[in-house]
Coordinates of C-alpha atoms and ligand atoms in Angstrom, one line a residue:
M1085 CA -4.7 0.2 38.8
I1086 CA -4.0 3.5 36.2
A1087 CA -0.8 4.5 38.2
Y1088 CA 0.3 0.8 38.6
L1089 CA 0.2 0.4 34.7
E1090 CA 2.2 3.8 34.3
H1091 CA 4.8 2.7 36.4
F1092 CA 4.8 0.0 34.0
V1093 CA 4.2 1.3 30.9
H1094 CA 7.2 4.2 31.7
E1095 CA 9.5 1.7 33.9
N1096 CA 9.2 -1.3 31.3
D1097 CA 11.8 -2.0 29.3
S1098 CA 12.9 -5.5 29.6
D1099 CA 11.9 -8.5 29.3
A1100 CA 13.3 -10.1 32.1
M1101 CA 10.2 -8.3 33.8
L1102 CA 7.4 -8.6 30.7
Q1103 CA 8.2 -12.0 32.2
Q1104 CA 7.1 -11.2 35.4
E1105 CA 4.3 -10.2 34.9
D1106 CA 1.1 -13.4 34.4
E1107 CA -2.2 -14.0 34.2
E1108 CA -3.2 -12.0 37.7
T1109 CA -2.3 -8.7 36.3
A1110 CA -4.8 -9.4 32.7
S1111 CA -7.5 -10.0 34.8
R1112 CA -5.9 -7.2 37.2
L1113 CA -6.0 -4.9 34.3
C1114 CA -9.2 -5.9 32.5
Q1115 CA -11.1 -5.6 36.2
A1116 CA -9.5 -2.3 36.1
M1117 CA -11.3 -1.4 33.1
D1118 CA -13.8 -3.3 33.2
L1119 CA -13.5 -5.9 30.8
Q1120 CA -15.6 -8.2 29.1
G1121 CA -13.5 -9.1 26.5
T1122 CA -9.8 -10.1 26.9
I1123 CA -6.6 -7.7 27.5
D1124 CA -2.8 -9.3 26.1
Y1125 CA 0.5 -8.2 27.3
R1126 CA 2.3 -10.6 26.0
S1127 CA 1.3 -11.5 22.1
T1128 CA 1.6 -8.3 21.4
G1129 CA 3.6 -8.3 18.2
Y1130 CA 1.7 -8.4 15.4
A1131 CA -0.3 -5.7 16.1
G1132 CA 3.3 -4.0 15.9
K1133 CA 3.1 -4.7 12.4
D1134 CA 0.8 -3.6 9.5
F1135 CA 1.0 -4.4 5.9
G1136 CA 3.2 -2.5 5.2
G1137 CA 6.2 -3.7 6.7
L1138 CA 7.4 0.1 7.3
H1139 CA 7.3 0.5 10.4
A1140 CA 6.9 -1.2 14.0
S1141 CA 6.4 -0.1 17.2
T1142 CA 6.0 -1.7 20.7
P1143 CA 2.3 -1.5 21.9
F1144 CA 1.1 -2.1 25.8
A1145 CA -1.2 -4.3 25.4
V1146 CA -3.8 -5.6 22.7
I1147 CA -7.3 -5.9 23.2
R1148 CA -10.2 -8.1 22.6
P1149 CA -13.7 -6.3 23.3
S1150 CA -16.6 -8.3 23.5
G1151 CA -18.8 -5.0 22.2
T1152 CA -18.9 -1.3 22.5
H1153 CA -19.0 -1.2 26.2
D1154 CA -16.0 -2.5 26.7
I1155 CA -14.5 0.0 23.8
A1156 CA -15.7 3.1 25.9
S1157 CA -14.0 1.7 29.1
V1158 CA -11.2 1.3 27.2
I1159 CA -10.6 5.1 25.8
R1160 CA -11.9 6.0 29.7
F1161 CA -9.5 4.2 30.6
A1162 CA -6.8 6.0 28.9
S1163 CA -8.4 9.0 29.3
Q1164 CA -7.6 8.9 32.8
S1165 CA -4.4 8.4 32.5
P1166 CA -1.1 10.6 31.9
N1167 CA -0.2 9.8 28.4
L1168 CA -2.1 6.2 28.3
T1169 CA -3.3 5.7 23.9
V1170 CA -5.6 3.9 22.1
A1171 CA -5.5 2.4 18.6
A1172 CA -8.4 0.7 17.1
R1173 CA -6.9 -1.7 14.9
G1174 CA -8.8 -3.4 11.3
N1175 CA -6.9 -5.6 9.7
G1176 CA -3.8 -3.6 10.1
H1177 CA -3.7 -3.5 5.9
S1178 CA -1.8 0.3 6.8
I1179 CA 1.3 1.1 4.9
N1180 CA 2.7 3.3 7.4
G1181 CA 2.4 2.4 10.7
Q1182 CA -1.1 3.9 10.8
A1183 CA -3.2 1.7 13.2
M1184 CA -0.6 0.7 15.4
A1185 CA 0.0 2.5 19.2
N1186 CA 3.8 2.4 20.9
R1187 CA 3.6 2.0 24.2
G1188 CA 0.0 2.7 24.3
L1189 CA -3.4 0.3 23.9
V1190 CA -3.7 -1.5 20.9
L1191 CA -8.1 -2.2 20.2
D1192 CA -8.8 -5.2 17.6
M1193 CA -11.8 -4.8 16.6
K1194 CA -11.0 -8.2 13.6
E1195 CA -15.2 -9.2 14.6
S1196 CA -15.5 -13.5 13.4
S1197 CA -17.6 -14.2 10.6
D1198 CA -20.4 -15.4 12.7
A1199 CA -21.4 -12.2 13.7
G1200 CA -24.4 -12.0 11.9
I1201 CA -25.8 -9.3 10.3
D1202 CA -29.0 -7.3 9.9
L1203 CA -31.1 -6.4 7.0
I1204 CA -33.1 -2.9 7.5
R1205 CA -35.8 -1.5 5.4
Y1206 CA -34.8 2.0 5.1
T1207 CA -37.1 4.8 3.1
D1208 CA -35.5 4.7 -0.3
G1209 CA -34.4 0.9 0.1
Y1210 CA -32.5 -1.5 2.1
A1211 CA -29.3 -0.7 4.3
V1212 CA -27.6 -3.5 6.9
D1213 CA -25.9 -2.7 10.5
V1214 CA -22.9 -4.2 10.1
G1215 CA -19.9 -3.4 13.4
G1216 CA -16.9 -1.4 12.8
G1217 CA -15.0 -4.5 12.9
A1218 CA -16.3 -6.5 10.5
L1219 CA -14.2 -7.4 7.1
W1220 CA -16.2 -6.5 3.8
E1221 CA -15.6 -10.4 3.0
D1222 CA -17.7 -11.6 5.2
V1223 CA -20.0 -8.4 4.4
L1224 CA -20.5 -9.5 1.6
R1225 CA -21.0 -12.9 1.8
W1226 CA -23.5 -12.7 4.6
C1227 CA -25.6 -10.5 2.4
V1228 CA -26.0 -12.5 -1.0
S1229 CA -26.2 -15.1 1.0
E1230 CA -28.7 -14.2 3.4
F1231 CA -30.9 -11.3 1.5
G1232 CA -29.6 -11.8 -2.1
Y1233 CA -28.3 -8.3 -1.5
S1234 CA -24.9 -6.8 -1.6
P1235 CA -23.5 -3.2 -0.6
R1236 CA -23.2 -0.8 -3.5
S1237 CA -19.8 0.0 -3.4
W1238 CA -16.2 -1.5 -2.6
T1239 CA -12.9 -1.9 -2.7
D1240 CA -10.6 -4.6 -4.6
Y1241 CA -9.7 -6.4 -2.2
L1242 CA -12.1 -6.9 0.8
G1243 CA -10.3 -8.4 3.6
L1244 CA -10.3 -5.4 5.2
T1245 CA -12.6 -4.1 7.6
V1246 CA -15.9 -1.4 7.5
G1247 CA -14.2 0.7 10.4
G1248 CA -10.7 0.4 8.3
T1249 CA -12.1 1.6 5.4
L1250 CA -14.6 4.1 6.3
S1251 CA -11.1 5.8 8.0
N1252 CA -9.9 6.4 4.6
A1253 CA -13.0 6.7 1.8
G1254 CA -12.8 3.3 0.8
V1255 CA -12.7 3.0 -3.7
S1256 CA -12.8 0.7 -6.5
G1257 CA -14.3 0.4 -10.0
Q1258 CA -17.6 1.5 -8.4
T1259 CA -16.8 4.4 -6.7
F1260 CA -17.4 7.0 -10.5
R1261 CA -20.9 6.0 -10.0
Y1262 CA -22.3 5.3 -5.9
G1263 CA -19.6 7.2 -4.4
P1264 CA -17.1 6.2 -2.0
Q1265 CA -17.8 3.8 0.3
T1266 CA -18.2 6.6 3.3
S1267 CA -21.2 7.9 0.7
N1268 CA -22.7 4.6 1.1
V1269 CA -23.3 4.8 5.0
T1270 CA -26.2 6.7 6.5
E1271 CA -25.8 6.1 9.8
L1272 CA -22.3 5.1 12.8
E1273 CA -22.1 3.6 15.7
V1274 CA -19.6 6.2 17.6
V1275 CA -17.7 5.5 20.3
T1276 CA -15.6 8.6 21.3
G1277 CA -12.6 10.1 22.6
N1278 CA -14.1 11.0 24.9
G1279 CA -15.4 7.2 25.8
D1280 CA -19.2 8.7 24.7
T1281 CA -21.2 6.2 22.8
V1282 CA -23.4 8.3 20.5
I1283 CA -25.4 7.2 17.5
C1284 CA -24.9 9.4 14.5
S1285 CA -26.0 10.1 11.3
D1286 CA -26.5 13.4 8.3
T1287 CA -29.3 14.8 10.7
Q1288 CA -28.1 13.4 13.9
N1289 CA -24.6 14.1 15.4
S1290 CA -23.7 15.5 11.9
E1291 CA -20.9 17.0 12.8
L1292 CA -19.3 13.7 14.0
F1293 CA -20.5 12.0 11.1
F1294 CA -18.5 13.9 8.8
S1295 CA -15.7 14.3 10.6
V1296 CA -15.4 10.7 11.7
L1297 CA -15.9 9.8 7.4
G1298 CA -12.9 9.8 6.5
G1299 CA -11.7 10.8 8.9
L1300 CA -8.3 8.9 9.9
G1301 CA -9.4 7.9 13.1
Q1302 CA -8.9 10.9 15.2
F1303 CA -12.8 11.0 16.4
G1304 CA -14.4 8.5 17.8
I1305 CA -14.1 4.1 17.0
I1306 CA -16.7 3.1 14.1
T1307 CA -18.3 0.0 16.0
R1308 CA -21.1 0.1 14.0
A1309 CA -22.1 1.4 10.6
R1310 CA -25.2 1.4 8.4
V1311 CA -24.5 0.2 4.8
L1312 CA -26.8 0.9 2.0
V1313 CA -27.4 -2.7 0.3
Q1314 CA -28.9 -3.0 -3.4
P1315 CA -30.2 -6.4 -5.0
A1316 CA -27.6 -8.1 -5.8
P1317 CA -27.0 -9.7 -9.5
D1318 CA -25.8 -13.0 -10.4
M1319 CA -23.2 -12.9 -12.6
V1320 CA -20.4 -10.7 -13.9
R1321 CA -18.9 -10.0 -17.4
W1322 CA -15.0 -8.8 -16.8
I1323 CA -13.3 -8.0 -19.4
R1324 CA -9.7 -5.6 -20.1
V1325 CA -8.9 -4.0 -23.6
V1326 CA -5.4 -2.5 -24.0
Y1327 CA -4.8 1.0 -25.3
S1328 CA -1.8 2.5 -26.9
E1329 CA -1.8 6.5 -25.7
F1330 CA -3.2 7.7 -22.6
D1331 CA -5.5 10.2 -24.2
E1332 CA -6.8 8.2 -26.1
F1333 CA -7.3 5.5 -22.2
T1334 CA -8.5 9.0 -20.1
Q1335 CA -11.5 9.8 -22.6
D1336 CA -12.9 6.8 -23.0
A1337 CA -12.7 6.1 -19.5
E1338 CA -13.8 9.3 -19.0
S1339 CA -16.7 9.3 -21.6
L1340 CA -17.8 5.6 -19.6
I1341 CA -17.8 7.3 -15.7
T1342 CA -19.9 10.5 -16.9
Q1343 CA -23.2 7.9 -18.8
S1344 CA -25.7 7.6 -17.2
E1345 CA -26.3 3.8 -15.4
G1346 CA -27.9 1.3 -17.6
E1347 CA -25.3 3.2 -20.4
S1348 CA -22.7 2.5 -19.5
F1349 CA -20.2 -0.1 -17.7
D1350 CA -21.0 -1.5 -13.2
Y1351 CA -17.3 -1.2 -12.5
V1352 CA -14.6 0.9 -14.8
E1353 CA -11.1 1.8 -13.5
G1354 CA -7.7 0.8 -15.2
F1355 CA -4.2 0.1 -15.5
V1356 CA -0.7 1.2 -16.5
F1357 CA 1.8 -1.5 -17.5
V1358 CA 5.0 -1.7 -19.0
N1359 CA 5.3 -2.6 -22.6
S1360 CA 7.5 -5.7 -22.7
D1361 CA 7.2 -9.7 -21.7
D1362 CA 8.3 -9.4 -18.2
P1363 CA 5.8 -11.7 -16.7
V1364 CA 4.7 -9.1 -13.4
N1365 CA 5.1 -5.2 -14.8
G1366 CA 4.2 -6.5 -19.1
W1367 CA 1.5 -7.7 -21.4
P1368 CA 1.0 -11.1 -19.4
S1369 CA -0.6 -8.7 -16.7
V1370 CA -3.1 -8.2 -18.6
L1371 CA -4.9 -11.7 -18.6
L1372 CA -7.4 -12.1 -16.9
H1373 CA -7.4 -16.0 -16.7
P1374 CA -4.0 -18.2 -17.2
D1375 CA -6.0 -20.2 -20.2
H1376 CA -6.4 -17.3 -21.8
A1377 CA -4.9 -17.2 -25.0
F1378 CA -1.2 -14.6 -25.5
D1379 CA -1.0 -12.9 -28.7
P1380 CA 1.5 -10.3 -27.9
T1381 CA 1.5 -8.8 -31.9
P1382 CA -1.0 -5.7 -31.3
M1383 CA 1.1 -4.5 -27.9
T1384 CA 4.8 -5.3 -30.0
R1385 CA 3.8 -2.2 -33.1
F1386 CA 4.2 0.5 -30.2
D1387 CA 7.5 1.6 -28.8
N1388 CA 6.0 3.6 -26.1
P1389 CA 7.8 2.7 -22.6
V1390 CA 4.3 1.5 -20.7
L1391 CA 0.9 0.8 -21.7
Y1392 CA -2.6 1.2 -20.9
C1393 CA -5.8 -1.3 -20.0
L1394 CA -9.3 -0.3 -19.8
E1395 CA -10.7 -3.0 -17.0
V1396 CA -15.0 -2.8 -16.7
A1397 CA -17.3 -5.4 -16.2
L1398 CA -21.2 -5.3 -16.6
H1399 CA -23.7 -7.6 -13.7
Y1400 CA -26.5 -9.8 -15.6
N1401 CA -28.7 -12.5 -14.0
K1402 CA -28.5 -16.0 -14.7
G1403 CA -32.2 -15.0 -16.5
N1404 CA -30.5 -12.4 -19.3
C1405 CA -30.0 -15.0 -22.2
S1406 CA -26.8 -14.5 -23.1
T1407 CA -26.8 -12.5 -26.8
T1408 CA -28.6 -9.8 -24.5
V1409 CA -25.2 -9.4 -22.7
D1410 CA -23.5 -10.1 -26.0
T1411 CA -25.0 -7.2 -27.6
R1412 CA -24.4 -4.6 -24.7
V1413 CA -21.9 -5.3 -24.2
E1414 CA -20.4 -5.1 -28.3
K1415 CA -22.3 -1.8 -28.2
L1416 CA -20.6 -0.3 -25.1
L1417 CA -16.7 -2.4 -26.1
G1418 CA -17.9 -0.2 -30.0
R1419 CA -17.4 4.1 -28.7
L1420 CA -14.5 2.8 -27.8
R1421 CA -10.7 3.3 -28.9
F1422 CA -9.0 1.0 -27.7
M1423 CA -6.0 -1.8 -29.5
E1424 CA -7.6 -4.2 -31.8
D1425 CA -7.6 -8.1 -31.1
T1426 CA -6.6 -6.8 -27.0
Q1427 CA -9.4 -7.8 -25.5
F1428 CA -10.2 -10.3 -22.3
Q1429 CA -13.2 -11.6 -21.2
V1430 CA -14.3 -14.1 -18.1
D1431 CA -18.0 -14.5 -16.9
L1432 CA -17.5 -15.1 -13.4
T1433 CA -19.9 -15.0 -10.1
Y1434 CA -21.3 -11.4 -9.0
V1435 CA -19.8 -13.1 -5.6
D1436 CA -16.2 -14.6 -7.0
F1437 CA -15.3 -11.1 -9.0
L1438 CA -16.1 -8.7 -5.0
L1439 CA -13.5 -11.3 -4.3
R1440 CA -10.7 -11.0 -7.2
V1441 CA -7.9 -11.1 -5.8
K1442 CA -8.3 -13.0 -3.2
E1443 CA -6.5 -15.5 -5.1
A1444 CA -4.1 -13.1 -5.8
E1445 CA -3.1 -12.9 -2.4
K1446 CA -3.2 -17.3 -2.0
Q1447 CA -0.4 -16.6 -4.8
A1448 CA 1.4 -14.2 -2.6
K1449 CA 1.7 -16.0 0.2
A1450 CA 2.8 -19.1 -1.7
N1451 CA 5.1 -16.9 -3.0
G1452 CA 5.7 -15.9 -0.1
I1453 CA 5.7 -11.3 -1.2
W1454 CA 1.9 -10.9 1.0
D1455 CA 4.4 -10.8 4.3
T1456 CA 7.5 -8.9 2.8
P1457 CA 7.3 -4.8 2.9
H1458 CA 4.8 -2.6 0.8
P1459 CA 6.5 0.5 -0.1
W1460 CA 2.5 1.4 -1.5
L1461 CA 2.1 5.2 -2.9
N1462 CA -2.0 6.3 -3.3
L1463 CA -2.2 9.5 -4.5
F1464 CA -6.1 11.3 -6.6
V1465 CA -4.3 13.3 -9.7
S1466 CA -6.9 16.2 -10.7
K1467 CA -7.6 15.5 -15.0
T1468 CA -6.0 19.0 -14.7
S1469 CA -2.8 17.1 -14.3
I1470 CA -3.3 13.5 -15.1
M1471 CA -1.6 14.0 -18.9
D1472 CA 1.5 15.6 -16.9
F1473 CA 1.0 12.9 -14.3
D1474 CA 1.6 10.3 -16.7
R1475 CA 4.3 11.8 -18.7
F1476 CA 6.3 12.8 -15.7
V1477 CA 5.9 9.7 -13.8
F1478 CA 4.4 6.5 -15.9
K1479 CA 6.4 7.0 -18.6
K1480 CA 9.5 8.2 -17.1
I1481 CA 10.5 7.1 -13.4
L1482 CA 8.2 4.4 -13.5
K1483 CA 8.7 2.8 -17.2
D1484 CA 9.8 -0.5 -15.4
G1485 CA 7.3 -1.5 -13.6
I1486 CA 7.0 -1.3 -9.5
G1487 CA 7.0 -5.1 -9.5
G1488 CA 2.4 -4.4 -9.1
P1489 CA -0.6 -2.9 -10.3
M1490 CA 0.0 0.4 -11.0
L1491 CA -3.7 1.4 -10.6
V1492 CA -5.1 4.6 -12.5
Y1493 CA -9.2 5.1 -13.2
P1494 CA -10.8 8.8 -12.9
I1495 CA -13.5 9.5 -10.4
L1496 CA -16.3 12.2 -10.4
R1497 CA -15.7 14.6 -6.9
S1498 CA -19.9 14.7 -6.9
K1499 CA -20.2 11.6 -5.6
W1500 CA -18.7 12.8 -2.7
D1501 CA -20.3 14.3 0.3
E1502 CA -18.0 17.0 0.6
R1503 CA -19.0 17.2 4.2
A1504 CA -17.3 14.5 5.6
S1505 CA -13.4 14.6 6.4
I1506 CA -11.8 13.4 3.6
V1507 CA -10.1 16.2 1.0
L1508 CA -9.4 15.9 -2.5
P1509 CA -8.5 17.8 -5.7
E1510 CA -10.1 20.1 -7.5
G1511 CA -12.7 19.9 -10.4
E1512 CA -15.2 17.3 -11.1
I1513 CA -12.8 14.7 -12.5
F1514 CA -10.1 13.3 -11.1
Y1515 CA -8.2 10.1 -10.8
I1516 CA -7.8 7.6 -8.0
V1517 CA -3.3 6.3 -8.9
A1518 CA -2.7 3.5 -6.3
L1519 CA 1.6 2.4 -7.0
L1520 CA 0.8 -1.1 -5.9
R1521 CA 4.1 -2.4 -4.8
F1522 CA 6.0 -6.1 -3.7
T1523 CA 8.9 -6.3 -3.2
N1524 CA 10.4 -10.2 -3.6
P1525 CA 13.2 -11.1 -1.5
Y1526 CA 13.7 -13.9 -3.5
Q1527 CA 14.8 -11.5 -7.4
K1528 CA 17.1 -8.8 -7.5
S1529 CA 15.8 -6.2 -7.3
P1530 CA 15.9 -1.7 -5.4
S1531 CA 15.9 -2.0 -1.8
V1532 CA 12.7 -1.2 0.1
R1533 CA 14.5 2.4 0.7
D1534 CA 15.1 3.2 -3.1
L1535 CA 11.7 2.3 -3.3
V1536 CA 10.8 4.7 -0.7
S1537 CA 13.0 7.8 -2.5
Q1538 CA 11.1 6.9 -5.9
N1539 CA 7.5 7.9 -3.9
Q1540 CA 9.0 10.7 -2.6
E1541 CA 10.7 11.7 -6.5
I1542 CA 6.9 11.2 -7.5
I1543 CA 5.7 12.9 -4.9
Q1544 CA 8.2 15.9 -5.0
T1545 CA 8.1 15.9 -9.2
C1546 CA 4.1 16.5 -8.4
V1547 CA 4.8 19.8 -5.9
R1548 CA 7.4 20.8 -8.6
S1549 CA 5.6 20.6 -11.2
G1550 CA 2.5 22.3 -9.4
F1551 CA -0.1 18.8 -10.1
D1552 CA -3.0 19.6 -8.1
F1553 CA -2.7 16.0 -6.0
K1554 CA -3.1 14.5 -3.2
L1555 CA -2.6 11.6 -1.2
Y1556 CA -5.0 8.7 -0.5
L1557 CA -4.8 6.8 3.1
P1558 CA -2.4 10.1 3.9
H1559 CA 1.0 9.6 5.4
Y1560 CA 3.0 13.0 7.0
N1561 CA 5.8 13.5 9.8
T1562 CA 4.6 16.6 10.3
E1563 CA 1.9 19.1 11.6
D1564 CA 3.5 21.8 8.3
D1565 CA 2.5 18.8 6.0
W1566 CA -0.5 17.8 7.4
K1567 CA -1.7 21.8 7.6
Q1568 CA -0.7 21.7 3.5
H1569 CA -2.2 18.3 3.1
F1570 CA -6.3 19.8 4.7
G1571 CA -5.9 22.9 3.4
D1572 CA -9.0 25.0 4.5
R1573 CA -10.2 22.2 5.6
W1574 CA -6.8 21.5 8.7
L1575 CA -8.5 24.4 11.2
W1576 CA -12.1 22.1 11.3
F1577 CA -10.7 19.3 11.2
V1578 CA -8.5 20.3 14.2
E1579 CA -11.4 21.5 16.3
M1580 CA -13.5 19.0 15.8
K1581 CA -10.2 16.9 17.2
S1582 CA -10.8 19.2 20.1
R1583 CA -14.4 18.6 20.6
Y1584 CA -14.7 14.5 20.1
D1585 CA -11.0 13.5 21.1
P1586 CA -9.7 16.7 23.2
M1587 CA -6.3 14.9 24.9
A1588 CA -5.5 12.9 21.4
I1589 CA -5.5 10.0 22.8
L1590 CA -7.1 8.7 19.5
A1591 CA -4.6 6.9 16.6
P1592 CA -1.2 7.8 17.2
G1593 CA -0.1 6.1 14.5
Q1594 CA -1.5 8.8 11.8
K1595 CA 1.2 11.2 13.0
I1596 CA -1.3 14.1 13.2
F1597 CA -2.2 15.8 17.0
T1598 CA 0.1 14.7 20.3
R1599 CA -1.5 12.9 22.9
H1600 CA -2.0 16.2 25.9
D1601 CA 0.8 14.6 28.3
E1602 CA -0.6 15.5 32.0
S1603 CA 2.6 14.2 33.7
C1604 CA 4.3 16.9 32.7
Ligands
FAD1034 P1 -6.0 -0.8 9.6 O1 -4.8 -0.4 8.5 O2 -6.2 -1.8 10.7 O3 -6.8 1.3 10.4 C1 -6.7 2.1 9.1 C2 -6.9 3.6 9.9 O4 -8.5 2.9 10.7 C3 -6.0 3.0 11.4 O5 -5.8 5.1 12.1 C4 -7.0 2.9 12.6 O6 -7.0 3.8 13.9 C5 -8.4 3.2 12.2 N1 -9.7 2.7 11.6 C6 -9.1 1.0 12.3 N2 -10.7 1.0 12.3 C7 -11.6 1.4 13.0 C8 -13.0 1.8 13.6 N3 -13.4 1.1 13.4 N4 -12.5 2.8 14.1 C9 -12.1 4.3 14.0 N5 -11.2 4.1 13.1 C10 -10.4 2.5 12.7 N6 -8.2 0.7 0.1 C11 -9.2 1.5 -1.4 O7 -9.6 2.5 -0.7 N7 -9.1 1.0 -1.9 C12 -9.2 -0.3 -2.0 O8 -9.2 -1.3 -3.6 C13 -7.9 -0.5 -0.9 N8 -7.0 -2.3 -1.5 C14 -6.4 -2.4 -0.7 C15 -6.1 -3.6 -1.0 C16 -5.2 -4.3 -0.1 C17 -4.2 -5.7 -0.3 C18 -4.3 -2.9 0.5 C19 -3.6 -4.1 2.7 C20 -4.7 -2.3 1.6 C21 -6.1 -1.7 0.1 N9 -6.2 -0.4 0.1 C22 -8.0 -0.2 -0.6 C23 -6.3 0.5 1.5 C24 -7.3 0.0 3.0 O9 -8.6 0.6 2.5 C25 -6.6 1.0 4.1 O10 -5.3 0.3 3.8 C26 -7.0 0.0 5.1 O11 -6.7 1.6 6.6 C27 -6.7 -0.9 5.7 O12 -8.1 -1.1 6.5 P2 -8.3 -2.2 7.9 O13 -9.6 -2.5 8.2 O14 -7.0 -3.0 7.8 O15 -7.9 -0.8 8.7

């Protein structure tokens, strides 16, 4: 069967041949792989695309595994073939083809929401066991409605899978307090590139555990994660305030993230916007609700090309009296130096707050800009470089905006576990910079090629200026670039690869290692 498949993979480029294949082939492949799930080698188009829309590939087949057993079988099957690769696809929200496998096997990991989640009593609290393909939005709804508990660390948008974000880091406005999502899991079940199913944690198979966290899918496929949870608050007060000066914005944001719990907000983020009335890039992007009255007078007093918005949130319960919440908020905001008359706020449920980007997704889908290309760029920039980054990048290269959010907010390195695979800039405080570009086919805007070039220009500016930075959700094409990215972690990364995926079967779309070709 493997010989047959290889013949198919190598020789069959034509639609005519594809059409000759039928249900029988799928069933023979299922048998050869000992699959209980399904295999589809016809409707594979979606697995050859991703949210970025910049890269395309043609997978040989998409497999919907029915469980860990199927995933192990697929990997073992691929390892017996001369050159098949396997990519786990979470929700395909990568930008640069990271979840693709050209002519390889794509495992569609996304699980249905009714898969169920178990609450586990842990030494110091509680955790939940969730599937690697579960969407975070389902994890949230399930945990809150069933147990009144919630994971502690999030991403801004929750239509992402547990395995997909844990393979990167998973950051948002709670990261300053709890660390990234990778710092909030205590145990994983992983199917390695050897086809072994292994339970790992910081005390059991710890090298595998830490290599998989932030490991860009290189060492194994996460089939289950044990995620720390805490009691979920009922409500959130979500607040935005505006700054004209970057140094005041960063000083205030840094003071908030270094205060102890109870002395600060529960969520701290920020973004840069254009000092104009442009509905997408300018002042209106600060509003939290369409009904908010908006008076741009305070912002028109400044001739800076860009302004800064600090975004914070405070958790509370329905039982808390509103004056207590008002007093806490006033006290915390009272220490900050934002511009007068630029405070916007709404109260909403905790679940609605965490699902806030879902609304933006609906609008973007309605406007047709969810499915167009997204040449996004994400960086971690050290505190020592962030002022110059503002001067050279925000105020110059990006002074007209990017058609979407330009996030910038500080996080603390000590909340990250340095044993994980993620590489960070030096120093305790560094910034996440997320340039979330949307391209509108109905408006005159720069071509996607120009936007990709602008991203390169930004990276080159960082390199030339000697900034201390790392790409988040990295994308490189050469081994030298990957070596440079990982720095002194590279040899360890290579060693882990040779231990857990020696034939380089997994996650070929990251373009870090090349599948050992046994047919040569
Ligand atoms: P995919 O894109 O499908 O996969 C990503 C990589 O992980 C691939 O290499 C894949 O092979 C591998 N992989 C997938 N599943 C598994 C698994 N179970 N085991 C092992 N490897 C696996 N990131 C943040 O940190 N914070 C944010 O706020 C944030 N917001 C976002 C908002 C949007 C609209 C989008 C599109 C992305 C956002 N991201 C954010 C980035 C996101 O975390 C990454 O793109 C992530 O990889 C997407 O998850 P996914 O489930 O779609 O994974």
